[in-house]
Coordinates of C-alpha atoms in Angstrom, one line a residue:
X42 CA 88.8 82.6 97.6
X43 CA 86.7 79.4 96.5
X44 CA 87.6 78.4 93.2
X45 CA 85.9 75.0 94.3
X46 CA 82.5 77.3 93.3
X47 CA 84.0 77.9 89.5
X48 CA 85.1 74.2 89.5
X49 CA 88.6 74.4 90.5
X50 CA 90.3 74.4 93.4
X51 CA 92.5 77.4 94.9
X52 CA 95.7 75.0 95.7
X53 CA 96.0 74.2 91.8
X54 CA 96.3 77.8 91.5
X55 CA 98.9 78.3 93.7
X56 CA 101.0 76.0 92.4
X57 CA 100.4 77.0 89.1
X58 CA 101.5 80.6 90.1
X59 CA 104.4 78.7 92.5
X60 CA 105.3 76.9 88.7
X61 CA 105.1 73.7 90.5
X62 CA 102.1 72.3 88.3
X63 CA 102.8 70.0 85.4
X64 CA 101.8 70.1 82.2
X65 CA 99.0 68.3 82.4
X66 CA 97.7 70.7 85.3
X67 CA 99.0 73.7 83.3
X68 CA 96.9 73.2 80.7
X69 CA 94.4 72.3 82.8
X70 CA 94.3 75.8 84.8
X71 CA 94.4 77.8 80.8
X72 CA 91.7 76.0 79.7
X73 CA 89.8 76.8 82.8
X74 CA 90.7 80.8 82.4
X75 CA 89.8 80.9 78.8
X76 CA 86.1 78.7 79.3
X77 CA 83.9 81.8 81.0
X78 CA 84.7 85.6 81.5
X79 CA 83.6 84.5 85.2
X80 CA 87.2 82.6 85.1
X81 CA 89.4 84.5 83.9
X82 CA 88.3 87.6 86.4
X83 CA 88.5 85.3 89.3
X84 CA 91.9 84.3 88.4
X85 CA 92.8 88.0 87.8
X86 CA 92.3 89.0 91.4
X87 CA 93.5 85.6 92.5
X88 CA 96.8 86.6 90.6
X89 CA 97.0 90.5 91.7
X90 CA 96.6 89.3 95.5
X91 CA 99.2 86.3 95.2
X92 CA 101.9 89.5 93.0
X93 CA 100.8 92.0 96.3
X94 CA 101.5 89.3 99.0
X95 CA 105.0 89.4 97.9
X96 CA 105.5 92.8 98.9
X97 CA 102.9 93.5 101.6
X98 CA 103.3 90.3 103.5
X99 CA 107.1 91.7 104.0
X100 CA 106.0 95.5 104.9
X101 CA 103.2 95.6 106.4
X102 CA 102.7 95.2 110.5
X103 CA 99.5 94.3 111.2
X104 CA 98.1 91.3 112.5
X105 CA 96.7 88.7 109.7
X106 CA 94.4 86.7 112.2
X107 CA 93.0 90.4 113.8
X108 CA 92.8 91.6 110.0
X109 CA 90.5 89.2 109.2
X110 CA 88.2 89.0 111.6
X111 CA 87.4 92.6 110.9
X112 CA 87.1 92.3 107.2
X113 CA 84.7 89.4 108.1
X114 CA 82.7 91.6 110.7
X115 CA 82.9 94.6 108.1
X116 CA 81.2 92.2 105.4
X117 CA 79.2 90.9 107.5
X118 CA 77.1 94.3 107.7
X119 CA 77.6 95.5 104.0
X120 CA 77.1 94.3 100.3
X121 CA 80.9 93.8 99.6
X122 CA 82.0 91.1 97.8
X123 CA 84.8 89.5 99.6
X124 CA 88.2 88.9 98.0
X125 CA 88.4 85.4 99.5
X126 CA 86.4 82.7 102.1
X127 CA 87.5 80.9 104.4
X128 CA 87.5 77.2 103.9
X129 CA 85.7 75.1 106.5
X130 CA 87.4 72.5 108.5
X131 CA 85.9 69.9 107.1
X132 CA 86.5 70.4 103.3
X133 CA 90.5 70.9 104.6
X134 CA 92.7 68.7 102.4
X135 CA 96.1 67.7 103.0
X136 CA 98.3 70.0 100.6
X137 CA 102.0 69.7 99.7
X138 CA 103.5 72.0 103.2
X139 CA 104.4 74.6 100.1
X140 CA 100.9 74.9 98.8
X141 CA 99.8 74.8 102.2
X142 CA 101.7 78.1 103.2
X143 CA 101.0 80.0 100.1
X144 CA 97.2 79.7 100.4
X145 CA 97.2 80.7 104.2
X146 CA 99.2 83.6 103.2
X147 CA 96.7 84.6 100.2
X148 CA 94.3 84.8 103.2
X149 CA 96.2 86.5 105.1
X150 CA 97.1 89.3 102.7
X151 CA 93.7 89.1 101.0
X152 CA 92.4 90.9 104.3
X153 CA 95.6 93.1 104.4
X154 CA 94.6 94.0 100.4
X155 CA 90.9 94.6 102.0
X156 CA 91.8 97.4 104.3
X157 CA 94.7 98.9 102.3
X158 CA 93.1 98.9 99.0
X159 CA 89.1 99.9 99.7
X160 CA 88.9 101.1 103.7
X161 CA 86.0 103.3 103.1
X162 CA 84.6 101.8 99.5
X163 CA 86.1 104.6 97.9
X164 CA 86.5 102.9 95.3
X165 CA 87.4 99.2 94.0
X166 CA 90.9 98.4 92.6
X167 CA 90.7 96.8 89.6
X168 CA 93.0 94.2 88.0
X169 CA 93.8 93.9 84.3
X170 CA 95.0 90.1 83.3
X171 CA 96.1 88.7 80.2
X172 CA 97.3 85.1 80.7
X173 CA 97.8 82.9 77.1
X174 CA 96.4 86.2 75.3
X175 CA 97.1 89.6 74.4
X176 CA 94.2 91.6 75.7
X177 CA 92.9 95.4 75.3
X178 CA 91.2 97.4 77.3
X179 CA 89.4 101.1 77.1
X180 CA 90.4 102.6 80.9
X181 CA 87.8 104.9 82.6
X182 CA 89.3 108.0 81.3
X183 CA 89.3 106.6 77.2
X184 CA 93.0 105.6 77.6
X185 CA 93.9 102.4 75.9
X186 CA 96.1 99.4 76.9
X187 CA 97.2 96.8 75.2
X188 CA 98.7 93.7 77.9
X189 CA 101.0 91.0 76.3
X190 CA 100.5 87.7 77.4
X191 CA 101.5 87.6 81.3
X192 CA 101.0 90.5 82.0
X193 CA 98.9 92.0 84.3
X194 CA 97.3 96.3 84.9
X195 CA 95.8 97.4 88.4
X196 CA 94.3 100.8 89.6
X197 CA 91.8 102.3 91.6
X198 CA 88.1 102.2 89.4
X199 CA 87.4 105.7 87.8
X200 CA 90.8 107.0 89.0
X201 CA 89.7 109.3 91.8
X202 CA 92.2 112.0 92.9
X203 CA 94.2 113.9 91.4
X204 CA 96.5 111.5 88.9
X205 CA 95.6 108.8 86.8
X206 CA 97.9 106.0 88.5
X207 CA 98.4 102.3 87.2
X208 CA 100.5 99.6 88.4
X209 CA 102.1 97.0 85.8
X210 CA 103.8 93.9 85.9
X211 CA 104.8 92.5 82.6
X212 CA 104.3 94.9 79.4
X213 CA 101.6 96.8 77.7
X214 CA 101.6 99.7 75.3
X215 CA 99.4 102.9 76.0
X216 CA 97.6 105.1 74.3
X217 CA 96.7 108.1 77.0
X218 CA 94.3 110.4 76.7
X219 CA 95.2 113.9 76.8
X220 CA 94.3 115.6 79.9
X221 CA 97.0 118.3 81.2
X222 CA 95.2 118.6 84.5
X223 CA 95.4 114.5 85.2
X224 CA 98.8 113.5 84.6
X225 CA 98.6 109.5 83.8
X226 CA 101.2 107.9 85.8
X227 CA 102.4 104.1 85.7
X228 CA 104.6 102.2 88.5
X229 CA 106.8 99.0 87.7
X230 CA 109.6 97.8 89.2
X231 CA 111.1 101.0 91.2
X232 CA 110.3 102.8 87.9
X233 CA 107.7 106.0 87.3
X234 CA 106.5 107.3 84.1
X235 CA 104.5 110.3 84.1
X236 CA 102.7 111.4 81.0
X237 CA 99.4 113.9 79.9
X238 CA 98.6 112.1 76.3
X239 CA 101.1 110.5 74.5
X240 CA 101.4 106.2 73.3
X241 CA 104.3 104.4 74.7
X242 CA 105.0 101.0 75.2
X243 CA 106.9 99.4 78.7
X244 CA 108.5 96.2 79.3
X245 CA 110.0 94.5 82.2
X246 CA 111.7 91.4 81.4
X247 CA 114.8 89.4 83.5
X248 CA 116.1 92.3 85.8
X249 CA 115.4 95.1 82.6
X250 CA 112.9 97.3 82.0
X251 CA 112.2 99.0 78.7
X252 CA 110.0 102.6 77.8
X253 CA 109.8 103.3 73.8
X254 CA 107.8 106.4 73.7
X255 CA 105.6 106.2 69.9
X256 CA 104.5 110.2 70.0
X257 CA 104.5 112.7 72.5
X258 CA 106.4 113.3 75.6
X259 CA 107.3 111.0 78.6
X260 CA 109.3 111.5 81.8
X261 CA 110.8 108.4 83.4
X262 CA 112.0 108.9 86.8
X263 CA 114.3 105.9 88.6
X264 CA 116.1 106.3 91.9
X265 CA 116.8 110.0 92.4
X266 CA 117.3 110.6 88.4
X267 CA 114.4 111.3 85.6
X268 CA 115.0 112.0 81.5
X269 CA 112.4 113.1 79.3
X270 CA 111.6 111.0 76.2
X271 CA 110.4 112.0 72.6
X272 CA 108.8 110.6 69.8
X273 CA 111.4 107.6 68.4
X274 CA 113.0 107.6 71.6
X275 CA 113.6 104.6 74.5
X276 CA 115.2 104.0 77.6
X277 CA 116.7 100.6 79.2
X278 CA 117.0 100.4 82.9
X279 CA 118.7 97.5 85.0
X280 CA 118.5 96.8 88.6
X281 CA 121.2 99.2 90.4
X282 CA 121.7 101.3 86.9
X283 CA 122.6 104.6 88.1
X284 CA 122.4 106.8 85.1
X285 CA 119.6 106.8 82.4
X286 CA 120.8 106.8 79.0
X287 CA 117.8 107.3 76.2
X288 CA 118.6 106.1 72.8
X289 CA 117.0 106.5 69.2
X290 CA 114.7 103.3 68.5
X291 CA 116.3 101.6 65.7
X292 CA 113.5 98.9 64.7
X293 CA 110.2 98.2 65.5
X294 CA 109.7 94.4 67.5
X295 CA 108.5 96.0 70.5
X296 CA 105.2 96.5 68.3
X297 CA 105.1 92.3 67.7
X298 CA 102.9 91.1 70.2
X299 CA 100.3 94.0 69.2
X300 CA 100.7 93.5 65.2
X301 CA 102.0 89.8 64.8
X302 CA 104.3 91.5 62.3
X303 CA 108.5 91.2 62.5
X304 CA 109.6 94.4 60.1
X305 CA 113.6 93.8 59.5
X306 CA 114.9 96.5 57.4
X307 CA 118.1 96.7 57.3
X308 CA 118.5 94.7 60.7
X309 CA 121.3 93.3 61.7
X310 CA 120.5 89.1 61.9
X311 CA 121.8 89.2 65.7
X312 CA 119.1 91.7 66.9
X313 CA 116.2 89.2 64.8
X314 CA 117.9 86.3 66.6
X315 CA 116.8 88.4 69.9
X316 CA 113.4 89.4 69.3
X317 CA 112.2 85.7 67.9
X318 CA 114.4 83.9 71.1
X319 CA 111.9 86.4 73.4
X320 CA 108.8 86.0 71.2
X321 CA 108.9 82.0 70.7
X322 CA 110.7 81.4 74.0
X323 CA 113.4 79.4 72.6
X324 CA 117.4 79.8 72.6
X325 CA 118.7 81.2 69.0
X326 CA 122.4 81.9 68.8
X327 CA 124.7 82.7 65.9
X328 CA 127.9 80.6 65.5
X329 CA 129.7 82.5 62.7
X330 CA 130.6 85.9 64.6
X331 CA 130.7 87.3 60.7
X332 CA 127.3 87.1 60.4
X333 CA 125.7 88.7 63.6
X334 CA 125.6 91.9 61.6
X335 CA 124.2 90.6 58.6
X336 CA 121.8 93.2 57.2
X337 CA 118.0 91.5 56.9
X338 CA 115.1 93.1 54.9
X339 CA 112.2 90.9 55.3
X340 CA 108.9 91.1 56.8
X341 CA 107.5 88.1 58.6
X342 CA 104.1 88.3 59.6
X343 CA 101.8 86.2 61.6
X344 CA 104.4 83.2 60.8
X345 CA 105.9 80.0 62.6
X346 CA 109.0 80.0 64.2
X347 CA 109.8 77.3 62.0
X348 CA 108.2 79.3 59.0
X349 CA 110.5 82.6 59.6
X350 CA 113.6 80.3 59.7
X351 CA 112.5 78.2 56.8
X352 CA 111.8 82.2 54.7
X353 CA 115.5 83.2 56.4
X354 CA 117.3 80.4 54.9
X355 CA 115.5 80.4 51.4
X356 CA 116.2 84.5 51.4
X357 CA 120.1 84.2 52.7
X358 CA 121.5 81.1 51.2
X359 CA 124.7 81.8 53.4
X360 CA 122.8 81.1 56.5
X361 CA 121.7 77.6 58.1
X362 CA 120.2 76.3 60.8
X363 CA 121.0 74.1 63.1
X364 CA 118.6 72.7 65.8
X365 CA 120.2 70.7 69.1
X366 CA 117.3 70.1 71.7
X367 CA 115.8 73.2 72.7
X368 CA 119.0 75.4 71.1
X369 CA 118.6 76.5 67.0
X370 CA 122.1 77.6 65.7
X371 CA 122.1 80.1 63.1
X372 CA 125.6 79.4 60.6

């Protein structure tokens, strides 16, 4: 890829995507995404070939240099757009040995991705992104996602075949449109749920992933197992969980990133403590064990952290906060 063409360069990327950049180039890089449309779908298929390298590079068995020569001959001849170009020789900086290896390897697999992913322009694959922001997008069939903030959707354009397939990383909620003859079928982790029309949201999230099904019917198959879910229904799976155990949905903050809204009612404080520790990335823990199940009937919407704690204490007098560093105590 030349990102040197959008005004930044393609080793900044990678270590942002390594999480070796520092602040400063952080907010560089998001700035950047959010400035142009141009941007942002650049860095999408920057980010979708860097999340496939991890597992092609291990899989697959042919030959990276060969790979590319093709896929430079191929465009060559046709009106393709390449995923990457090679950088010349003479632009060639010296990179940290890190940065170094990952880029080569993005070549490398961008070729791979080339031949796997279009080898007779059947179609494009098409990559989804939302980076600092929620974003939603109408699919080619009139389904609707909704990505949460790093998070990213991929699938071939106009979903030839016989299934509507998607691949996520991150979470998103969908709303499918019915069609009994098409099932709709989305892949993340080693996880595959298989719907006809139906709105359910899906979460993966340190080792756990998560399907709350809204309305309709959804089948969620892992390993050799599969359990249908209803309407008010969810499912949590872990890595090397051998049995799938649904459960009745008991509160609604798998809806915050879509609504801004936190509905307690009747919630018990240590499941609130969760959700905001997720939401605002920060580290909330309760001190006084009596109050983990302290019932909370509030609704917080579109508020601080600092705002919802400030409303918590003013509503509960029994409860304080405590901040040390990057920890908030609730007592």
């Amino acid at each position: 890829m030349n990102a040197e063409f959008y005004n930044i360069s393609d080793d900044l990327l990678v270590k942002y995507l390594l999480g070796e950049a520092s602040a400063g180039e952080r907010k560089e890089v998001e700035q950047w995404i959010d400035a142009n449309p141009d941007h942002q779908h650049y860095y999408e298929q920057f980010k979708f070939i860097w999340d496939e390298s991890q597992e092609l590079a291990a899989k697959s068995s042919v030959n990276e240099n060969d790979a590319w020569k093709r896929f430079q001959q191929r465009i060559s001849g046709e009106e393709v757009h390449p995923l990457m170009t090679v950088v010349e020789p003479a632009r060639t900086k010296w990179y940290d040995t890190r940065i170094a290896a990952a880029v080569i390897m993005l070549v490398g697999v961008a070729a791979l991705l080339f031949f796997i992913l279009v080898p007779f322009k059947s179609g494009k694959q098409v990559v989804l992104a939302a980076q600092t922001h929620t974003k939603a997008e109408t699919l080619p069939d009139g389904s609707v996602v909704t990505l949460n903030k790093n998070s990213t959707l991929s699938y071939a354009d106009a979903f030839r075949g016989n299934s509507r397939a998607v691949k996520l990383n991150g979470e998103a909620f969908f709303q499918v449109k019915a069609d009994k003859t098409k099932p709709f079928i989305v892949t993340i982790n080693d996880i595959t749920i298989t719907v006809l029309g139906t709105s359910f949201n899906v979460k993966s999230h340190n080792g756990k992933t998560e399907v709350v099904v809204e309305s309709g019917l959804v089948k969620v198959e892992h390993a050799t197992r599969s359990v249908q879910l209803k309407q008010k229904e969810k499912l949590e799976i872990e890595t090397g969980d051998t049995a799938l155990v649904k459960e009745k949905v008991t509160d609604q903050f798998y809806k915050y990133y879509r609504t801004k809204e936190f509905v307690c009612d009747g919630t018990p404080l240590w499941k609130l403590a969760q959700a905001l520790s997720e939401a605002y990335k920060v580290n909330i823990v309760i001190d006084d064990p009596a109050l983990k199940n302290q019932a909370i009937d509030v609704t917080f919407y579109d508020e601080t952290l600092d705002r919802i704690l400030e409303i918590l204490v003013i509503t509960y007098p029994d409860i304080t906060v405590e901040r040390k560093d990057s920890l908030i105590i609730l007592k």
